[in-house]
PDB file of C-alpha atoms in Angstrom:
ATOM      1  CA  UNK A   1       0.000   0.000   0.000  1.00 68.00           C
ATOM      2  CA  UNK A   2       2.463   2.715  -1.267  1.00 87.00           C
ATOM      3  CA  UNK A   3       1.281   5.936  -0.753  1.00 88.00           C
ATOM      4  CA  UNK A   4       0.588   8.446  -4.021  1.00 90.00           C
ATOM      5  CA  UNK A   5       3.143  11.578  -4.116  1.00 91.00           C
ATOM      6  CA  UNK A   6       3.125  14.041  -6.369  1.00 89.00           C
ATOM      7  CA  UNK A   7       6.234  16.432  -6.882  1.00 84.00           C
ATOM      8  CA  UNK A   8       6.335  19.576  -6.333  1.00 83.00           C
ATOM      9  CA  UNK A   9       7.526  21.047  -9.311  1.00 73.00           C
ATOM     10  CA  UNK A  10       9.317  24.546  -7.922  1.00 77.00           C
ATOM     11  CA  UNK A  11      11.686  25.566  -5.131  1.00 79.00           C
ATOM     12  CA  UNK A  12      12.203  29.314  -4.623  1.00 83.00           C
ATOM     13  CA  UNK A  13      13.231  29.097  -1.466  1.00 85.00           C
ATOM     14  CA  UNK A  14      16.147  27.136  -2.013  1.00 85.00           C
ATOM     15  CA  UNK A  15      17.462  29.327  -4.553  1.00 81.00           C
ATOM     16  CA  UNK A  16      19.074  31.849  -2.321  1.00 88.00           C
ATOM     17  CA  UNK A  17      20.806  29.050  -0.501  1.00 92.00           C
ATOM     18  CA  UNK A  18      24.477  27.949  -1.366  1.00 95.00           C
ATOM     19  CA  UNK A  19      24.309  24.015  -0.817  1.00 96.00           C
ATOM     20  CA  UNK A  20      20.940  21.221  -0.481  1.00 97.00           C
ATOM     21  CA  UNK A  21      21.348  17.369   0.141  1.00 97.00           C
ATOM     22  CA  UNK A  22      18.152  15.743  -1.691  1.00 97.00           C
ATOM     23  CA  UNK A  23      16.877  12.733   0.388  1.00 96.00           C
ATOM     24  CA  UNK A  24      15.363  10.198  -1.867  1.00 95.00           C
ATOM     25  CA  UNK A  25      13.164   7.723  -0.739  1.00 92.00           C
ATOM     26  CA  UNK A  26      12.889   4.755  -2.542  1.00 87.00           C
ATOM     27  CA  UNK A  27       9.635   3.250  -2.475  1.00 88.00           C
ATOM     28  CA  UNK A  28       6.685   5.510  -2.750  1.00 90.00           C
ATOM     29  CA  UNK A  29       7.771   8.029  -4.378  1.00 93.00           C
ATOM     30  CA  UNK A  30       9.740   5.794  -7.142  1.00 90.00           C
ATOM     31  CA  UNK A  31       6.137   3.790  -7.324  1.00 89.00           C
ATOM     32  CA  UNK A  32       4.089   6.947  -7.805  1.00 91.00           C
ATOM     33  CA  UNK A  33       6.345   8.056 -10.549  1.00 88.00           C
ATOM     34  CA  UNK A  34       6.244   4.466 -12.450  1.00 87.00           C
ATOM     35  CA  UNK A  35       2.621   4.789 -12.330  1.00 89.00           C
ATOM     36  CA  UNK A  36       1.886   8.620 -13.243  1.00 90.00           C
ATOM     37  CA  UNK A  37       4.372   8.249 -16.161  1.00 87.00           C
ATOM     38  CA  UNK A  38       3.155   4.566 -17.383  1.00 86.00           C
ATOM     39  CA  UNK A  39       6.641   3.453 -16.907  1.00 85.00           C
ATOM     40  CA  UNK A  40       8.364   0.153 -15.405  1.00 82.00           C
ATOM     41  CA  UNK A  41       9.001   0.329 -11.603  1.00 73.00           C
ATOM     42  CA  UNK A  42      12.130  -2.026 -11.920  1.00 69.00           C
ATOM     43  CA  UNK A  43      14.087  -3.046 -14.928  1.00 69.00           C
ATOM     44  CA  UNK A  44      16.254  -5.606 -13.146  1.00 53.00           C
ATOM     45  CA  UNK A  45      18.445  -6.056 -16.522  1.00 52.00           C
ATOM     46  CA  UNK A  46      18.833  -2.655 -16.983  1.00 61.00           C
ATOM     47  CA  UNK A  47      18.671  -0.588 -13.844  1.00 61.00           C
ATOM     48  CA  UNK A  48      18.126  -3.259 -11.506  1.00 58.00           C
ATOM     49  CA  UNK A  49      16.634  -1.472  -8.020  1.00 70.00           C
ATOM     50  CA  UNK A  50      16.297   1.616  -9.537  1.00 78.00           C
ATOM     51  CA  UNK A  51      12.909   3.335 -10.980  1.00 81.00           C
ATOM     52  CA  UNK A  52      13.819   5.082 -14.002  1.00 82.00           C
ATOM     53  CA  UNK A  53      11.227   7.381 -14.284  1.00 87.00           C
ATOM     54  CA  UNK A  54      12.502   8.793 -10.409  1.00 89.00           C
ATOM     55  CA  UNK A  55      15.592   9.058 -11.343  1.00 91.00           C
ATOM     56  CA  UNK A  56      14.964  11.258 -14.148  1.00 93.00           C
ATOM     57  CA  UNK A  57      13.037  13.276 -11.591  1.00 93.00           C
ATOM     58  CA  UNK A  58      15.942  13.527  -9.239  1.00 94.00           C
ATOM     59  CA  UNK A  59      18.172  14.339 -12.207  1.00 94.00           C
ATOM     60  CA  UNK A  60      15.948  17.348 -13.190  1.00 94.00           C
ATOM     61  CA  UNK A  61      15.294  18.144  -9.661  1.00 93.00           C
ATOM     62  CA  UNK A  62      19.218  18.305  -9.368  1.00 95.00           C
ATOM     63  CA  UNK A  63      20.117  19.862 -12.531  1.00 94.00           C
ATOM     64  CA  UNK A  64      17.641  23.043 -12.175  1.00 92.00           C
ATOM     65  CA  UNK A  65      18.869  23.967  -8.416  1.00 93.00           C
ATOM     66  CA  UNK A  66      22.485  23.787  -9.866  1.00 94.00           C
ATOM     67  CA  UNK A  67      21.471  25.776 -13.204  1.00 93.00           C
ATOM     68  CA  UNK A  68      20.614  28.873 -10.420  1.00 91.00           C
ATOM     69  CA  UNK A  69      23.638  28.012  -8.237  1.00 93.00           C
ATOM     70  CA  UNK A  70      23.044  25.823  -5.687  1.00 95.00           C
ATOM     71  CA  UNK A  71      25.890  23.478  -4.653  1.00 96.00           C
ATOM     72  CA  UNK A  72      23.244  19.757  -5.044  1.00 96.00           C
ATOM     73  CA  UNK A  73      24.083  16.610  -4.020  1.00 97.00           C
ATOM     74  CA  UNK A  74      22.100  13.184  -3.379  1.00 96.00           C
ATOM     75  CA  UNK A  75      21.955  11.034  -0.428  1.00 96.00           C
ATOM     76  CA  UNK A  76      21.808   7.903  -2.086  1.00 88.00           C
ATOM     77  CA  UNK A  77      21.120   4.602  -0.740  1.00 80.00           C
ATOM     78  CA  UNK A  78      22.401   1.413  -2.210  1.00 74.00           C
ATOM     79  CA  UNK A  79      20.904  -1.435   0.238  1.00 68.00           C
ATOM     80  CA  UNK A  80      17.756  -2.298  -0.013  1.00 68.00           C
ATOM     81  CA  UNK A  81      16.815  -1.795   3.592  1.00 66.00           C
ATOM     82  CA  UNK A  82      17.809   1.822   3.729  1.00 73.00           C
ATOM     83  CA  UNK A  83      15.686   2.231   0.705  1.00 76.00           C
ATOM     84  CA  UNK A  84      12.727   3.562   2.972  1.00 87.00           C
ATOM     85  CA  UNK A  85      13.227   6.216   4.809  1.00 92.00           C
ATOM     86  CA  UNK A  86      10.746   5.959   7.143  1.00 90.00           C
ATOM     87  CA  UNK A  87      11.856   2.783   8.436  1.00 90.00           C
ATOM     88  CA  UNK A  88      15.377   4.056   8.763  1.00 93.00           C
ATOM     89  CA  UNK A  89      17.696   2.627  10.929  1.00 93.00           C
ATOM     90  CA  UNK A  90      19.950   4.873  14.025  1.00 94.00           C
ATOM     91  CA  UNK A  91      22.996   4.511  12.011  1.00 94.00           C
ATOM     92  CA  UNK A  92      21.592   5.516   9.049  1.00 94.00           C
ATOM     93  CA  UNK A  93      20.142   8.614  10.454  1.00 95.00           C
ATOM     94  CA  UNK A  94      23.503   9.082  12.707  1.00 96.00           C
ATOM     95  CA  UNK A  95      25.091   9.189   8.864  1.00 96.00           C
ATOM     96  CA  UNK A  96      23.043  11.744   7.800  1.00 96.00           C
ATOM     97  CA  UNK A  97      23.265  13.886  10.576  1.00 96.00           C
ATOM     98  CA  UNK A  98      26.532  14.088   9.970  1.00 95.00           C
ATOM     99  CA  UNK A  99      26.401  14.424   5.745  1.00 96.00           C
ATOM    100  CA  UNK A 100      23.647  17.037   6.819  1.00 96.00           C
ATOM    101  CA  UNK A 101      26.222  19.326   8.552  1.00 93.00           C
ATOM    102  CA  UNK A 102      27.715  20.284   5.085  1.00 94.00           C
ATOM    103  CA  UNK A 103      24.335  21.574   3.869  1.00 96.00           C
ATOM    104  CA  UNK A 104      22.204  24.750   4.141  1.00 96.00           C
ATOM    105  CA  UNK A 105      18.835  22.507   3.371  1.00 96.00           C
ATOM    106  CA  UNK A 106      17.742  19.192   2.988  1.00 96.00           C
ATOM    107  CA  UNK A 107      14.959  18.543   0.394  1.00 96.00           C
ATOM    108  CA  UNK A 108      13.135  15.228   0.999  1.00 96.00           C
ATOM    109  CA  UNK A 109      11.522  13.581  -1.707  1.00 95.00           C
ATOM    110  CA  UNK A 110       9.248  11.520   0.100  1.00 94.00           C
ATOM    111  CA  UNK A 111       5.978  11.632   2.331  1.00 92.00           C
ATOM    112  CA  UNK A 112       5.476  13.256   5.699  1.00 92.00           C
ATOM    113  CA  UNK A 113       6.726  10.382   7.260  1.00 93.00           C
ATOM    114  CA  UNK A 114       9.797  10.301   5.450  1.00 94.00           C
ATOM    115  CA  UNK A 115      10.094  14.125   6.176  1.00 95.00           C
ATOM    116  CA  UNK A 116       9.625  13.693  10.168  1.00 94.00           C
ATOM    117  CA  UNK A 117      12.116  10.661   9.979  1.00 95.00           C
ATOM    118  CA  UNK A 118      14.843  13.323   8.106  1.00 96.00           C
ATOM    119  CA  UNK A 119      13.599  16.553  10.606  1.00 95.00           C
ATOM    120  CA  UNK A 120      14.255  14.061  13.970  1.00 94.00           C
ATOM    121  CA  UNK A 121      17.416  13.023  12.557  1.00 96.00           C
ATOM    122  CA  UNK A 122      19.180  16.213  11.676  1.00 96.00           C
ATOM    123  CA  UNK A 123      17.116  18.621  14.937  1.00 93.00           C
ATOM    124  CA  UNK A 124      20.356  19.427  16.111  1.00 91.00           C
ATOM    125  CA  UNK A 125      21.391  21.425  13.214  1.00 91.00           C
ATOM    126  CA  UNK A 126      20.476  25.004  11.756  1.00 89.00           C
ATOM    127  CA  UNK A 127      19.628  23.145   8.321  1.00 92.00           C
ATOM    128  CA  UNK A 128      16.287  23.732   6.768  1.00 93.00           C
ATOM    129  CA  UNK A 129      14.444  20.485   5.997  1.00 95.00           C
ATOM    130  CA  UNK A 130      11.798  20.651   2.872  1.00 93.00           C
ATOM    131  CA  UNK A 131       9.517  18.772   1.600  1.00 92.00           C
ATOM    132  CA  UNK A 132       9.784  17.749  -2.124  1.00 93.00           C
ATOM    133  CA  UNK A 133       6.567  15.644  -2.277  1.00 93.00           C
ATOM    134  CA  UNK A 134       2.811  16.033  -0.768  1.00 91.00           C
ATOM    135  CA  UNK A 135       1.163  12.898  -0.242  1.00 91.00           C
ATOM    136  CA  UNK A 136      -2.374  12.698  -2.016  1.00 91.00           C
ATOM    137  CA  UNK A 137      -3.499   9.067  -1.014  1.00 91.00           C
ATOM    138  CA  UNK A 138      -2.607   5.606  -0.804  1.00 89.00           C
ATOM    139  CA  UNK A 139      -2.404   3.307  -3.664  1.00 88.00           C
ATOM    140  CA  UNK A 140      -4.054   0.719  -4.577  1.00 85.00           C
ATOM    141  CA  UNK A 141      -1.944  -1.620  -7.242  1.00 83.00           C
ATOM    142  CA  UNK A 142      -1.093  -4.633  -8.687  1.00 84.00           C
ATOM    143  CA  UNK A 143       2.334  -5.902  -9.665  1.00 76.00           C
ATOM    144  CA  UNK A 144       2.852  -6.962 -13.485  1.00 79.00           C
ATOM    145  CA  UNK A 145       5.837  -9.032 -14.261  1.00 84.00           C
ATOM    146  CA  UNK A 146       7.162  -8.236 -18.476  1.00 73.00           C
ATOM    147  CA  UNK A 147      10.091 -10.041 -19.751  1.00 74.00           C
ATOM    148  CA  UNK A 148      12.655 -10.397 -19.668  1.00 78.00           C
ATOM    149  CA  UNK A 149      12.878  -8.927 -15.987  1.00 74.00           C
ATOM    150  CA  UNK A 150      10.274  -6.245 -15.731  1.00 74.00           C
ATOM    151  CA  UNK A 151       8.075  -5.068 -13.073  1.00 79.00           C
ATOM    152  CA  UNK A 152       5.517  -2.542 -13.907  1.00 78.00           C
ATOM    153  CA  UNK A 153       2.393  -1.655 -10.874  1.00 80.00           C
ATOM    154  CA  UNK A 154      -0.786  -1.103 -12.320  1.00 85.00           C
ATOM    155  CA  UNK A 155      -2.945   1.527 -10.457  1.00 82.00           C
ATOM    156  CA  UNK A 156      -6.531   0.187  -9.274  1.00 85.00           C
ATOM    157  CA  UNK A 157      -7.204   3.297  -7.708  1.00 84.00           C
ATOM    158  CA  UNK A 158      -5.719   6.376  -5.071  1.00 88.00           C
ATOM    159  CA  UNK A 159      -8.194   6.440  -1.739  1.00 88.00           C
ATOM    160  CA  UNK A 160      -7.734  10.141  -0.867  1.00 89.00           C
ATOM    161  CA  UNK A 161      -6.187  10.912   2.838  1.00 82.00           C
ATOM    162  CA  UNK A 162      -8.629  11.218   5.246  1.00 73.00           C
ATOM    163  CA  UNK A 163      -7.354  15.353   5.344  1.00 61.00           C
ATOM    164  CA  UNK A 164      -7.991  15.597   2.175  1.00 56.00           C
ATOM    165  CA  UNK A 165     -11.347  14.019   1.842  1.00 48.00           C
ATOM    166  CA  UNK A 166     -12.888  15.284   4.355  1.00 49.00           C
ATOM    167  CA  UNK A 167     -15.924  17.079   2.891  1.00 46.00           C
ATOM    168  CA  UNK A 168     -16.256  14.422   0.188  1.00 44.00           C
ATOM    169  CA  UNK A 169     -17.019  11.549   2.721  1.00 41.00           C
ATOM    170  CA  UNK A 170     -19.987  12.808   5.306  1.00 41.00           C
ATOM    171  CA  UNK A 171     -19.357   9.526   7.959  1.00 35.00           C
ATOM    172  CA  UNK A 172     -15.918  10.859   8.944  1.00 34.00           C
ATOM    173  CA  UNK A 173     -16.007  13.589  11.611  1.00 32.00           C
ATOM    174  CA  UNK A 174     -12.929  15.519  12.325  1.00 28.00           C
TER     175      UNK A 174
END
């Protein structure tokens, strides 16, 4: 049950800044991107645990700070089970607090979650932590295998946050 992000598309306020870290997470974000662009979510033969389609996002992302300036770098993860960031471990959040230190901002390019697991880890530092992505749902999907070693996710359907649906569904009383 990944949950549906959509990116935000502009950053003025990290223009003025001299240096951002971008935090990918790996697993919503790379799933909502396979699906909004109608693209695989893993080519093992040809990218194997990475989402091509988020990629290219965090390229462009990347490429349009450092066209205005800004110092960009990515906090990559390479085993799977850091892939998450909300399920982090402490030593990978020790790690980035201290990769963090070298930045002015980090931009995280996942949900909330993944934003309060980046804002606990680095609270001991002056730098800014933003959020690349708002969360408009969860997911509903199935898995498609292609050969040779494909793996696309078909959307069912996005059940809105309970936030965001609030006037649409008349049960739910906040």
């Amino acid at each position: 049950m990944p949950v549906y992000l959509k990116d935000v598309n502009d950053f003025p306020e990290l223009e003025s800044l001299k240096s951002v870290l971008m935090i990918p997470c790996r697993f919503c974000p790379a799933a909502s991107m396979a699906v909004r662009k109608n693209r695989p979510y893993f080519e093992f033969l040809r990218t194997f645990l990475k989402t091509a389609s988020y990629e290219e996002l965090i390229d462009t992302i990347k490429s349009n700070l450092e066209e205005k300036g800004v110092k960009t770098d990515v906090f990559r993860s390479y085993l799977p089970h850091q892939f998450v960031v909300c399920m982090w471990t402490v030593r990978r959040r020790k790690k980035l607090l201290k990769r963090a230190a070298k930045y002015d901002a980090l931009l995280v390019l996942g949900c909330e979650a993944a934003l309060d697991t980046v804002h606990d880890a680095v609270k001991s530092t002056s730098c800014k932590v933003l959020q690349g992505m708002k969360s408009e749902g969860i997911m509903s999907i199935q898995p498609m295998f292609h050969r040779p070693c494909n793996i696309s996710l078909e959307l069912n359907h996005v059940t809105p946050l309970v936030h965001q649906a609030e006037h649409s569904v008349p049960w739910i009383k906040l």
